[in-house]
Amino acid sequence: MGGPALAPAVIEPSPSVGQSPAAAGARTRRILCVFPRYVPSFGTFEYAYPLTGGVRAFMPPQGLLVIASVLPKSWDVRFIDENMNPASAEDFAWADAVFVSGMHIQRRQMDDIRARAHALGKVVALGGPSVSACPEHYPHFDYLHIGELGDATDALIAILARDVSRPPGQVVLATKERRALSDFPVPAYELAQIDRYFLGSVQFSSGCPYTCEFCDIPGLYGRVPRLKSPAQVVAELDKLLACGVNGSVYFVDDNFVGNRRALRELLPHLVEWQKRNGYAVSLSCEATLNIARWPDILELMREAAFDTIFCGIETPEHDALKAMGKSQNITLPILDAVRLINRHGMEVVSGVILGLDTDSIDTGGRILDFLDQSNIPMATINLLQALPRTPLWDRLALENRLRDDDPERESNVDFILPYDDVLAMWKACMSKAYQPEALFARYEYQMRETRPNRAPRPRSRQRLSPSNIKKAATIVGKLFWKVGVRGDYRRVFWAFVLPRLVRGQIEPILSVGLVAHHLIMFARDACSGNGNASHYSAKTRKLQLEAPAE
């Protein structure tokens, strides 16, 4: 169970190995790809799932599904997302080898998958962002795939084509030559239960030109964005639609506007795709707040039915933004930037961080004032966490301010302010920001000032399909019963819903009702001590969520 104790063997991929996948296809292998469960978090909407009549997880993981597409066509591949159902002993017994991938927050779950596979004598390979940043955290896996898709991937396939027994010691395969993003295959969405995800996922670019102190993206993926072609993106959207994606697709790019010229080339293709498919889905993305400087891009995004942009605003305090290397957020006044985005029909979702060195006892109040002024409905308020391979990690290590020794702490950072004061500030922000009255007031603003600016969506057969109508009816029924009849904030809920119901505006009832319910319930649980104060917190907790109805 503990894995080999020998020192890792680092294998340098060779040019001949890089040509191995085609040859590897001559021998059939059975590969089980297992994606680990997330700890319930603010941004993954677990509380909304029981209201949907079938959703079981947030969005499909790109990494494992791309790897599944790269494997030789003669190999049998099975994909299991443990956010839906755990991999069974029968699944592990079926497999010749097990592939796992994940982020730091999934570290315990990844190791649990490894232990279950090893109990049945199966070889296990681990890849993804967490192991690429911290291979030392995973001493018991048989193969470590460090870095992105490339020659290390080819080497791993070649090794498994020859031998699927566990090696005597850990083998580390590090990518030296990355595969061009323009050469990536369409992810194997057909292996996943796409219709059981809250939304779909697509990647257009990788990397970000900015160097925010707390962010590990430049260290992992570089500062020069690498790109897929518009044809690739359209093909992925086509496949998601064919696989039954629910009504929204999220561009998981680290910074959607990292290469403006490429984005301007992509967006007209997205507009045409939406027209061809009756605007069957809405789109969303992550981008730096300075996207507001380019109204021509915002206008094209409006035409392509982008409804939401996640922006890492982090803090409204300018000195703090400069200290963390995020001056791009103040190329325009922050409130002006948010309103410019709103005027193009897109809501802003904001990342907010507490525990910065520049914070004072008044920072929490200024964040609440900022939410009131900006009317941003959803702000993911987290305590600062230092991630490996970031300038923040390096600085705090030199200052002896990293705290990984206390499993009861919500953050690994030794804050300037007293820890208990920062935690209390976080709880106060969460509690006040997500009072039902405050949250629905911000959504009322969006209904008045943002959503009317969206490009009109046709009453197409794709949008009004029988399956969509059935899903909408299911959600409305569950919302009305669970929130409108049994919920303790039903008065605020009906004040928002009834005027829209009278006017036949069902879509905002669905979208706002689902998201607001999750935000309210998650915030309550988090403030009572049942949820973590950081998405990356290592503190072990498990929220008692209602199981989604089958």
XYZ file of C-alpha atoms in Angstrom, residues 35 38 49 52 54-61 65 79-84 189 191-201 240 244-248 471:
38
model
C -10.689 12.420 -11.628
C -13.346 18.273 -4.947
C -27.286 20.394 -7.838
C -31.518 20.589 -11.190
C -29.665 15.438 -12.529
C -26.506 17.562 -12.246
C -23.825 15.835 -10.176
C -20.609 17.817 -10.764
C -19.347 21.252 -11.773
C -17.612 20.868 -15.143
C -15.683 18.160 -17.023
C -11.891 18.136 -16.465
C -10.162 13.964 -21.259
C -13.296 7.743 -17.464
C -14.752 8.199 -13.978
C -15.323 11.523 -12.252
C -15.495 10.826 -8.534
C -17.484 14.016 -8.075
C -20.331 11.914 -9.458
C -16.154 14.320 -24.017
C -16.442 9.287 -22.193
C -17.951 11.696 -19.662
C -21.554 12.219 -18.637
C -21.625 15.715 -20.063
C -25.321 16.211 -19.332
C -24.645 15.620 -15.606
C -22.300 18.612 -15.334
C -23.444 22.068 -14.226
C -21.698 23.505 -17.289
C -19.321 22.520 -20.063
C -15.658 23.472 -20.420
C -20.052 19.318 -26.318
C -25.766 17.020 -24.295
C -24.052 19.935 -22.552
C -26.286 21.962 -20.275
C -26.958 25.600 -21.066
C -23.532 27.146 -20.446
C -35.100 20.778 -17.499
